[in-house]
């Protein structure tokens, strides 16, 4: 059992970078529908402006705390704005290989979620999927970014963009999943292990990586359960979706079916819509957008032509 536990722990260490969504909460929000005033940046927290196409970079106050955002390019008539959603623990710099190229075509937004990167922590210390979606919506309004939007989410960010699309459906015209998480991930990857074993290993790894014991796993479990109830799937049937999947994750040798099981989950994401495209890059792993950023850019441009 110890050896099995070690093997599973190695896979789950990878899994933690793939998923770990925050808790889901009930509610809805206001769609982006009208221009809003542009907020001033907090220049004391700006990153060096080293990427071409940046028109705004800094911290924007959204109600007592600031979110760090980078806006590149200019909105062009007939084209949507692209918004990037990062994976768990990643800052917006993870998109620096793709964002400048895409900004040559249309407006592009990347940002650090609350309490990540250069963004502040809200006093409420609440990080539900609903909170994240509403914070993003407020950030876009504060910076004058309006729909239509194409959302691109990596890893856990795939769950966030599904939540945002549910809450603000008239603003979202397309979704692109980049090796994104799936609510049935643990069931498909580790069907032979009981929930208690998965939970124990996940919590151990979270504490090792600086997480809080007993805090994150319930968030993961609750999010999977809420999304699995169907609220997060049926409304996507008519939304254009592109699924970009890595095909070379470097799973441990003891997890010989890892790639096949992950591919099954990725196909399930593509099945969320009746208008979907699924592309697998066999040379890239989980961070496909840094290994093959041109694929992300090309997929977004192709998405623009699919939007009705």
mmCIF file of C-alpha atoms in Angstrom:
data_model
loop_
_atom_site.group_PDB
_atom_site.id
_atom_site.type_symbol
_atom_site.label_atom_id
_atom_site.label_comp_id
_atom_site.label_asym_id
_atom_site.label_seq_id
_atom_site.Cartn_x
_atom_site.Cartn_y
_atom_site.Cartn_z
ATOM 1 C CA UNK A 1 0.000 0.000 0.000
ATOM 2 C CA UNK A 2 2.937 2.309 0.756
ATOM 3 C CA UNK A 3 4.310 1.934 -2.773
ATOM 4 C CA UNK A 4 0.864 2.471 -4.273
ATOM 5 C CA UNK A 5 0.500 5.558 -2.123
ATOM 6 C CA UNK A 6 3.884 6.893 -3.302
ATOM 7 C CA UNK A 7 2.942 6.302 -6.951
ATOM 8 C CA UNK A 8 -0.403 7.978 -6.546
ATOM 9 C CA UNK A 9 1.208 10.861 -4.680
ATOM 10 C CA UNK A 10 3.513 11.491 -7.624
ATOM 11 C CA UNK A 11 0.556 11.678 -9.972
ATOM 12 C CA UNK A 12 -1.448 13.839 -7.594
ATOM 13 C CA UNK A 13 1.457 16.266 -7.345
ATOM 14 C CA UNK A 14 0.877 16.843 -11.041
ATOM 15 C CA UNK A 15 -2.858 16.846 -10.444
ATOM 16 C CA UNK A 16 -2.587 19.746 -8.029
ATOM 17 C CA UNK A 17 -1.272 21.944 -10.819
ATOM 18 C CA UNK A 18 -4.120 20.778 -13.046
ATOM 19 C CA UNK A 19 -7.104 21.391 -10.822
ATOM 20 C CA UNK A 20 -7.701 22.616 -7.308
ATOM 21 C CA UNK A 21 -10.705 24.804 -8.063
ATOM 22 C CA UNK A 22 -12.101 27.027 -5.342
ATOM 23 C CA UNK A 23 -15.602 26.522 -3.939
ATOM 24 C CA UNK A 24 -18.641 27.171 -6.040
ATOM 25 C CA UNK A 25 -21.461 29.351 -4.716
ATOM 26 C CA UNK A 26 -24.981 30.080 -5.846
ATOM 27 C CA UNK A 27 -25.809 33.381 -7.473
ATOM 28 C CA UNK A 28 -25.672 35.417 -10.627
ATOM 29 C CA UNK A 29 -24.348 38.760 -11.715
ATOM 30 C CA UNK A 30 -24.795 41.653 -14.062
ATOM 31 C CA UNK A 31 -23.701 41.253 -17.664
ATOM 32 C CA UNK A 32 -21.161 43.541 -19.244
ATOM 33 C CA UNK A 33 -23.329 45.782 -21.341
ATOM 34 C CA UNK A 34 -22.171 49.393 -21.089
ATOM 35 C CA UNK A 35 -18.864 51.278 -20.990
ATOM 36 C CA UNK A 36 -17.449 51.955 -17.554
ATOM 37 C CA UNK A 37 -14.857 54.445 -16.359
ATOM 38 C CA UNK A 38 -11.221 53.435 -16.501
ATOM 39 C CA UNK A 39 -9.583 53.007 -13.132
ATOM 40 C CA UNK A 40 -6.200 54.430 -12.253
ATOM 41 C CA UNK A 41 -3.254 52.103 -11.844
ATOM 42 C CA UNK A 42 -1.276 51.755 -8.639
ATOM 43 C CA UNK A 43 2.148 52.493 -10.066
ATOM 44 C CA UNK A 44 3.936 51.168 -7.000
ATOM 45 C CA UNK A 45 3.034 47.605 -7.918
ATOM 46 C CA UNK A 46 3.478 47.657 -11.677
ATOM 47 C CA UNK A 47 5.589 45.060 -13.408
ATOM 48 C CA UNK A 48 8.199 46.332 -15.867
ATOM 49 C CA UNK A 49 6.509 46.923 -19.207
ATOM 50 C CA UNK A 50 8.548 44.580 -21.357
ATOM 51 C CA UNK A 51 5.929 43.115 -23.664
ATOM 52 C CA UNK A 52 4.811 44.846 -26.842
ATOM 53 C CA UNK A 53 1.250 46.009 -27.226
ATOM 54 C CA UNK A 54 0.608 46.919 -23.601
ATOM 55 C CA UNK A 55 -1.828 49.813 -23.287
ATOM 56 C CA UNK A 56 -2.502 49.486 -19.555
ATOM 57 C CA UNK A 57 -0.751 47.610 -16.781
ATOM 58 C CA UNK A 58 -1.281 48.040 -13.082
ATOM 59 C CA UNK A 59 -3.496 47.441 -10.108
ATOM 60 C CA UNK A 60 -7.179 48.375 -10.337
ATOM 61 C CA UNK A 61 -9.285 48.954 -7.237
ATOM 62 C CA UNK A 62 -12.504 46.955 -7.350
ATOM 63 C CA UNK A 63 -13.794 47.810 -3.896
ATOM 64 C CA UNK A 64 -11.122 48.166 -1.236
ATOM 65 C CA UNK A 65 -8.529 45.900 -2.840
ATOM 66 C CA UNK A 66 -6.788 45.794 -6.167
ATOM 67 C CA UNK A 67 -6.490 43.266 -8.973
ATOM 68 C CA UNK A 68 -3.426 43.432 -11.183
ATOM 69 C CA UNK A 69 -4.303 43.538 -14.874
ATOM 70 C CA UNK A 70 -2.538 43.878 -18.209
ATOM 71 C CA UNK A 71 -4.477 45.073 -21.247
ATOM 72 C CA UNK A 72 -2.853 44.696 -24.633
ATOM 73 C CA UNK A 73 -3.925 45.773 -28.094
ATOM 74 C CA UNK A 74 -6.990 47.627 -29.255
ATOM 75 C CA UNK A 75 -10.527 46.406 -29.725
ATOM 76 C CA UNK A 76 -11.355 46.071 -33.416
ATOM 77 C CA UNK A 77 -14.818 46.309 -34.876
ATOM 78 C CA UNK A 78 -16.455 42.926 -35.216
ATOM 79 C CA UNK A 79 -13.921 41.136 -33.004
ATOM 80 C CA UNK A 80 -14.292 40.065 -29.363
ATOM 81 C CA UNK A 81 -11.937 40.867 -26.521
ATOM 82 C CA UNK A 82 -9.939 37.881 -25.282
ATOM 83 C CA UNK A 83 -9.665 37.316 -21.524
ATOM 84 C CA UNK A 84 -7.141 34.839 -20.130
ATOM 85 C CA UNK A 85 -7.859 32.880 -16.937
ATOM 86 C CA UNK A 86 -4.843 31.326 -15.226
ATOM 87 C CA UNK A 87 -4.483 27.941 -13.611
ATOM 88 C CA UNK A 88 -4.240 27.367 -9.868
ATOM 89 C CA UNK A 89 -1.538 29.504 -8.276
ATOM 90 C CA UNK A 90 -0.327 30.936 -11.584
ATOM 91 C CA UNK A 91 -0.029 34.660 -12.197
ATOM 92 C CA UNK A 92 -0.971 36.357 -15.445
ATOM 93 C CA UNK A 93 2.622 36.296 -16.669
ATOM 94 C CA UNK A 94 2.008 32.691 -17.681
ATOM 95 C CA UNK A 95 0.364 34.068 -20.853
ATOM 96 C CA UNK A 96 3.263 36.313 -21.867
ATOM 97 C CA UNK A 97 4.203 34.076 -24.793
ATOM 98 C CA UNK A 98 0.729 34.142 -26.365
ATOM 99 C CA UNK A 99 -0.804 37.458 -25.326
ATOM 100 C CA UNK A 100 1.461 39.867 -27.280
ATOM 101 C CA UNK A 101 0.878 38.000 -30.549
ATOM 102 C CA UNK A 102 -2.866 37.833 -30.051
ATOM 103 C CA UNK A 103 -2.878 41.542 -29.166
ATOM 104 C CA UNK A 104 -1.837 42.262 -32.750
ATOM 105 C CA UNK A 105 -5.310 41.066 -33.740
ATOM 106 C CA UNK A 106 -7.605 42.284 -30.957
ATOM 107 C CA UNK A 107 -7.758 43.476 -27.365
ATOM 108 C CA UNK A 108 -6.352 41.016 -24.837
ATOM 109 C CA UNK A 109 -6.746 40.992 -21.046
ATOM 110 C CA UNK A 110 -4.732 38.983 -18.527
ATOM 111 C CA UNK A 111 -4.885 39.417 -14.761
ATOM 112 C CA UNK A 112 -3.926 37.996 -11.389
ATOM 113 C CA UNK A 113 -6.853 36.619 -9.391
ATOM 114 C CA UNK A 114 -7.310 37.898 -5.850
ATOM 115 C CA UNK A 115 -4.432 36.970 -3.531
ATOM 116 C CA UNK A 116 -2.285 35.703 -6.419
ATOM 117 C CA UNK A 117 0.694 37.396 -8.034
ATOM 118 C CA UNK A 118 0.505 41.179 -7.624
ATOM 119 C CA UNK A 119 -3.201 41.264 -6.725
ATOM 120 C CA UNK A 120 -4.416 42.022 -3.211
ATOM 121 C CA UNK A 121 -6.316 39.717 -0.906
ATOM 122 C CA UNK A 122 -9.911 40.810 -0.230
ATOM 123 C CA UNK A 123 -10.935 41.321 3.379
ATOM 124 C CA UNK A 124 -13.597 38.639 3.008
ATOM 125 C CA UNK A 125 -10.943 36.006 2.204
ATOM 126 C CA UNK A 126 -13.536 34.268 0.052
ATOM 127 C CA UNK A 127 -12.355 32.634 -3.155
ATOM 128 C CA UNK A 128 -15.385 30.830 -4.509
ATOM 129 C CA UNK A 129 -15.934 30.392 -8.224
ATOM 130 C CA UNK A 130 -18.765 32.895 -7.937
ATOM 131 C CA UNK A 131 -16.439 35.376 -6.223
ATOM 132 C CA UNK A 132 -13.800 34.963 -8.918
ATOM 133 C CA UNK A 133 -16.297 35.445 -11.740
ATOM 134 C CA UNK A 134 -17.873 38.512 -10.177
ATOM 135 C CA UNK A 135 -14.471 40.019 -9.414
ATOM 136 C CA UNK A 136 -13.421 39.539 -13.007
ATOM 137 C CA UNK A 137 -16.649 41.090 -14.233
ATOM 138 C CA UNK A 138 -16.116 44.112 -11.983
ATOM 139 C CA UNK A 139 -12.502 44.404 -13.117
ATOM 140 C CA UNK A 140 -13.560 44.448 -16.758
ATOM 141 C CA UNK A 141 -16.182 47.092 -16.088
ATOM 142 C CA UNK A 142 -13.715 49.222 -14.123
ATOM 143 C CA UNK A 143 -11.254 49.150 -17.002
ATOM 144 C CA UNK A 144 -13.891 49.805 -19.649
ATOM 145 C CA UNK A 145 -13.603 46.360 -21.228
ATOM 146 C CA UNK A 146 -16.966 45.209 -22.562
ATOM 147 C CA UNK A 147 -18.313 42.145 -24.309
ATOM 148 C CA UNK A 148 -18.362 40.278 -26.535
ATOM 149 C CA UNK A 149 -15.692 38.132 -24.900
ATOM 150 C CA UNK A 150 -13.776 34.989 -25.728
ATOM 151 C CA UNK A 151 -12.467 33.374 -22.543
ATOM 152 C CA UNK A 152 -9.340 31.222 -22.518
ATOM 153 C CA UNK A 153 -8.775 29.126 -19.397
ATOM 154 C CA UNK A 154 -5.834 26.935 -18.470
ATOM 155 C CA UNK A 155 -6.073 24.093 -15.967
ATOM 156 C CA UNK A 156 -8.352 25.200 -13.117
ATOM 157 C CA UNK A 157 -9.047 28.302 -15.168
ATOM 158 C CA UNK A 158 -11.205 26.091 -17.358
ATOM 159 C CA UNK A 159 -13.659 25.729 -14.484
ATOM 160 C CA UNK A 160 -13.606 29.467 -13.850
ATOM 161 C CA UNK A 161 -14.472 30.374 -17.416
ATOM 162 C CA UNK A 162 -17.363 27.919 -17.335
ATOM 163 C CA UNK A 163 -18.647 29.684 -14.228
ATOM 164 C CA UNK A 164 -18.229 33.109 -15.802
ATOM 165 C CA UNK A 165 -20.033 32.006 -18.958
ATOM 166 C CA UNK A 166 -22.923 30.753 -16.842
ATOM 167 C CA UNK A 167 -23.227 34.000 -14.890
ATOM 168 C CA UNK A 168 -22.722 36.344 -17.856
ATOM 169 C CA UNK A 169 -23.957 34.438 -20.911
ATOM 170 C CA UNK A 170 -24.708 37.423 -23.142
ATOM 171 C CA UNK A 171 -21.121 38.633 -22.837
ATOM 172 C CA UNK A 172 -19.395 35.344 -23.645
ATOM 173 C CA UNK A 173 -19.255 34.257 -27.277
ATOM 174 C CA UNK A 174 -16.682 31.490 -27.088
ATOM 175 C CA UNK A 175 -14.559 29.391 -24.722
ATOM 176 C CA UNK A 176 -11.092 27.931 -25.237
ATOM 177 C CA UNK A 177 -9.900 25.297 -22.760
ATOM 178 C CA UNK A 178 -6.132 24.833 -22.495
ATOM 179 C CA UNK A 179 -5.446 21.416 -20.960
ATOM 180 C CA UNK A 180 -8.254 22.301 -18.597
ATOM 181 C CA UNK A 181 -9.512 20.629 -15.447
ATOM 182 C CA UNK A 182 -12.649 18.500 -15.409
ATOM 183 C CA UNK A 183 -15.060 17.934 -12.538
ATOM 184 C CA UNK A 184 -14.788 14.143 -12.913
ATOM 185 C CA UNK A 185 -11.011 14.161 -12.992
ATOM 186 C CA UNK A 186 -10.346 12.209 -9.826
ATOM 187 C CA UNK A 187 -12.980 9.592 -10.661
ATOM 188 C CA UNK A 188 -11.530 8.975 -14.119
ATOM 189 C CA UNK A 189 -7.852 9.136 -13.188
ATOM 190 C CA UNK A 190 -8.056 7.121 -9.956
ATOM 191 C CA UNK A 191 -11.168 4.924 -9.954
ATOM 192 C CA UNK A 192 -9.369 2.201 -7.991
ATOM 193 C CA UNK A 193 -8.663 4.407 -4.971
ATOM 194 C CA UNK A 194 -11.194 5.325 -2.269
ATOM 195 C CA UNK A 195 -12.044 8.975 -1.723
ATOM 196 C CA UNK A 196 -10.387 8.920 1.701
ATOM 197 C CA UNK A 197 -7.043 7.943 0.183
ATOM 198 C CA UNK A 198 -7.224 10.667 -2.448
ATOM 199 C CA UNK A 199 -8.126 13.244 0.186
ATOM 200 C CA UNK A 200 -5.286 12.253 2.501
ATOM 201 C CA UNK A 201 -2.667 12.491 -0.238
ATOM 202 C CA UNK A 202 -4.039 15.746 -1.619
ATOM 203 C CA UNK A 203 -4.038 17.360 1.824
ATOM 204 C CA UNK A 204 -0.491 16.114 2.527
ATOM 205 C CA UNK A 205 0.747 17.564 -0.749
ATOM 206 C CA UNK A 206 -1.069 20.847 -0.137
ATOM 207 C CA UNK A 207 0.541 21.292 3.265
ATOM 208 C CA UNK A 208 3.942 20.488 1.750
ATOM 209 C CA UNK A 209 3.392 23.120 -0.937
ATOM 210 C CA UNK A 210 2.313 25.777 1.565
ATOM 211 C CA UNK A 211 -1.420 25.176 1.568
ATOM 212 C CA UNK A 212 -3.661 25.015 4.622
ATOM 213 C CA UNK A 213 -4.506 21.554 5.840
ATOM 214 C CA UNK A 214 -8.203 20.720 5.728
ATOM 215 C CA UNK A 215 -9.064 23.814 3.708
ATOM 216 C CA UNK A 216 -8.513 23.230 0.017
ATOM 217 C CA UNK A 217 -9.797 19.691 -0.442
ATOM 218 C CA UNK A 218 -13.377 20.535 0.625
ATOM 219 C CA UNK A 219 -13.228 23.423 -1.855
ATOM 220 C CA UNK A 220 -12.265 21.019 -4.616
ATOM 221 C CA UNK A 221 -14.921 18.518 -3.630
ATOM 222 C CA UNK A 222 -17.664 21.152 -3.418
ATOM 223 C CA UNK A 223 -16.788 22.641 -6.787
ATOM 224 C CA UNK A 224 -16.826 19.283 -8.541
ATOM 225 C CA UNK A 225 -20.179 18.463 -6.954
ATOM 226 C CA UNK A 226 -21.788 21.761 -7.957
ATOM 227 C CA UNK A 227 -20.575 21.594 -11.542
ATOM 228 C CA UNK A 228 -21.642 17.962 -11.785
ATOM 229 C CA UNK A 229 -25.244 18.914 -10.983
ATOM 230 C CA UNK A 230 -25.664 20.045 -14.575
ATOM 231 C CA UNK A 231 -25.977 23.750 -14.022
ATOM 232 C CA UNK A 232 -22.568 24.220 -15.598
ATOM 233 C CA UNK A 233 -23.062 22.150 -18.761
ATOM 234 C CA UNK A 234 -26.399 22.428 -20.542
ATOM 235 C CA UNK A 235 -26.134 26.138 -21.278
ATOM 236 C CA UNK A 236 -22.906 25.563 -23.237
ATOM 237 C CA UNK A 237 -24.555 23.516 -25.991
ATOM 238 C CA UNK A 238 -24.690 26.449 -28.402
ATOM 239 C CA UNK A 239 -21.439 28.133 -27.323
ATOM 240 C CA UNK A 240 -18.421 27.609 -29.629
ATOM 241 C CA UNK A 241 -15.766 25.687 -27.714
ATOM 242 C CA UNK A 242 -12.181 24.782 -28.526
ATOM 243 C CA UNK A 243 -10.337 22.234 -26.405
ATOM 244 C CA UNK A 244 -6.538 22.293 -26.616
ATOM 245 C CA UNK A 245 -4.989 19.280 -24.925
ATOM 246 C CA UNK A 246 -1.435 18.327 -24.163
ATOM 247 C CA UNK A 247 -0.504 14.780 -25.072
ATOM 248 C CA UNK A 248 2.823 14.444 -23.281
ATOM 249 C CA UNK A 249 2.412 15.182 -19.576
ATOM 250 C CA UNK A 250 5.255 13.055 -18.286
ATOM 251 C CA UNK A 251 3.142 10.938 -15.978
ATOM 252 C CA UNK A 252 5.077 8.503 -13.743
ATOM 253 C CA UNK A 253 5.861 5.153 -15.361
ATOM 254 C CA UNK A 254 3.624 3.484 -12.782
ATOM 255 C CA UNK A 255 0.646 5.394 -14.182
ATOM 256 C CA UNK A 256 0.673 3.769 -17.602
ATOM 257 C CA UNK A 257 -2.880 4.792 -18.506
ATOM 258 C CA UNK A 258 -2.434 8.413 -17.472
ATOM 259 C CA UNK A 259 -2.424 9.955 -20.939
ATOM 260 C CA UNK A 260 -5.384 7.862 -22.108
ATOM 261 C CA UNK A 261 -7.440 8.768 -19.051
ATOM 262 C CA UNK A 262 -6.589 12.454 -19.384
ATOM 263 C CA UNK A 263 -7.555 12.347 -23.057
ATOM 264 C CA UNK A 264 -10.920 10.897 -22.050
ATOM 265 C CA UNK A 265 -11.539 13.889 -19.789
ATOM 266 C CA UNK A 266 -10.541 16.301 -22.537
ATOM 267 C CA UNK A 267 -12.989 14.672 -24.948
ATOM 268 C CA UNK A 268 -15.695 15.158 -22.331
ATOM 269 C CA UNK A 269 -14.961 18.882 -22.306
ATOM 270 C CA UNK A 270 -15.331 19.020 -26.074
ATOM 271 C CA UNK A 271 -18.679 17.249 -25.738
ATOM 272 C CA UNK A 272 -20.081 20.134 -23.682
ATOM 273 C CA UNK A 273 -20.969 21.974 -26.890
ATOM 274 C CA UNK A 274 -22.549 21.052 -30.198
ATOM 275 C CA UNK A 275 -20.031 23.429 -31.792
ATOM 276 C CA UNK A 276 -16.662 22.177 -30.592
ATOM 277 C CA UNK A 277 -13.144 21.639 -31.900
ATOM 278 C CA UNK A 278 -10.622 19.406 -30.131
ATOM 279 C CA UNK A 279 -6.893 19.603 -30.860
ATOM 280 C CA UNK A 280 -4.234 17.498 -29.117
ATOM 281 C CA UNK A 281 -0.587 18.553 -29.228
ATOM 282 C CA UNK A 282 1.414 15.391 -28.691
ATOM 283 C CA UNK A 283 4.616 17.335 -28.057
ATOM 284 C CA UNK A 284 3.252 19.529 -25.262
ATOM 285 C CA UNK A 285 2.283 18.850 -21.687
ATOM 286 C CA UNK A 286 0.088 20.632 -19.190
ATOM 287 C CA UNK A 287 1.588 24.060 -19.922
ATOM 288 C CA UNK A 288 0.756 23.876 -23.596
ATOM 289 C CA UNK A 289 0.326 27.655 -23.800
ATOM 290 C CA UNK A 290 3.981 28.206 -22.910
ATOM 291 C CA UNK A 291 5.282 25.318 -25.012
ATOM 292 C CA UNK A 292 3.185 26.037 -28.096
ATOM 293 C CA UNK A 293 1.751 29.556 -27.759
ATOM 294 C CA UNK A 294 1.152 29.813 -31.501
ATOM 295 C CA UNK A 295 -1.487 27.088 -31.198
ATOM 296 C CA UNK A 296 -3.366 29.165 -28.626
ATOM 297 C CA UNK A 297 -3.163 32.261 -30.818
ATOM 298 C CA UNK A 298 -4.271 30.412 -33.952
ATOM 299 C CA UNK A 299 -7.146 28.763 -32.090
ATOM 300 C CA UNK A 300 -8.386 32.133 -30.856
ATOM 301 C CA UNK A 301 -8.247 33.666 -34.332
ATOM 302 C CA UNK A 302 -10.116 30.665 -35.721
ATOM 303 C CA UNK A 303 -12.687 31.053 -32.938
ATOM 304 C CA UNK A 304 -13.395 34.601 -34.093
ATOM 305 C CA UNK A 305 -14.611 33.223 -37.416
ATOM 306 C CA UNK A 306 -16.894 30.715 -35.696
ATOM 307 C CA UNK A 307 -18.699 33.284 -33.573
ATOM 308 C CA UNK A 308 -22.157 34.086 -34.873
#
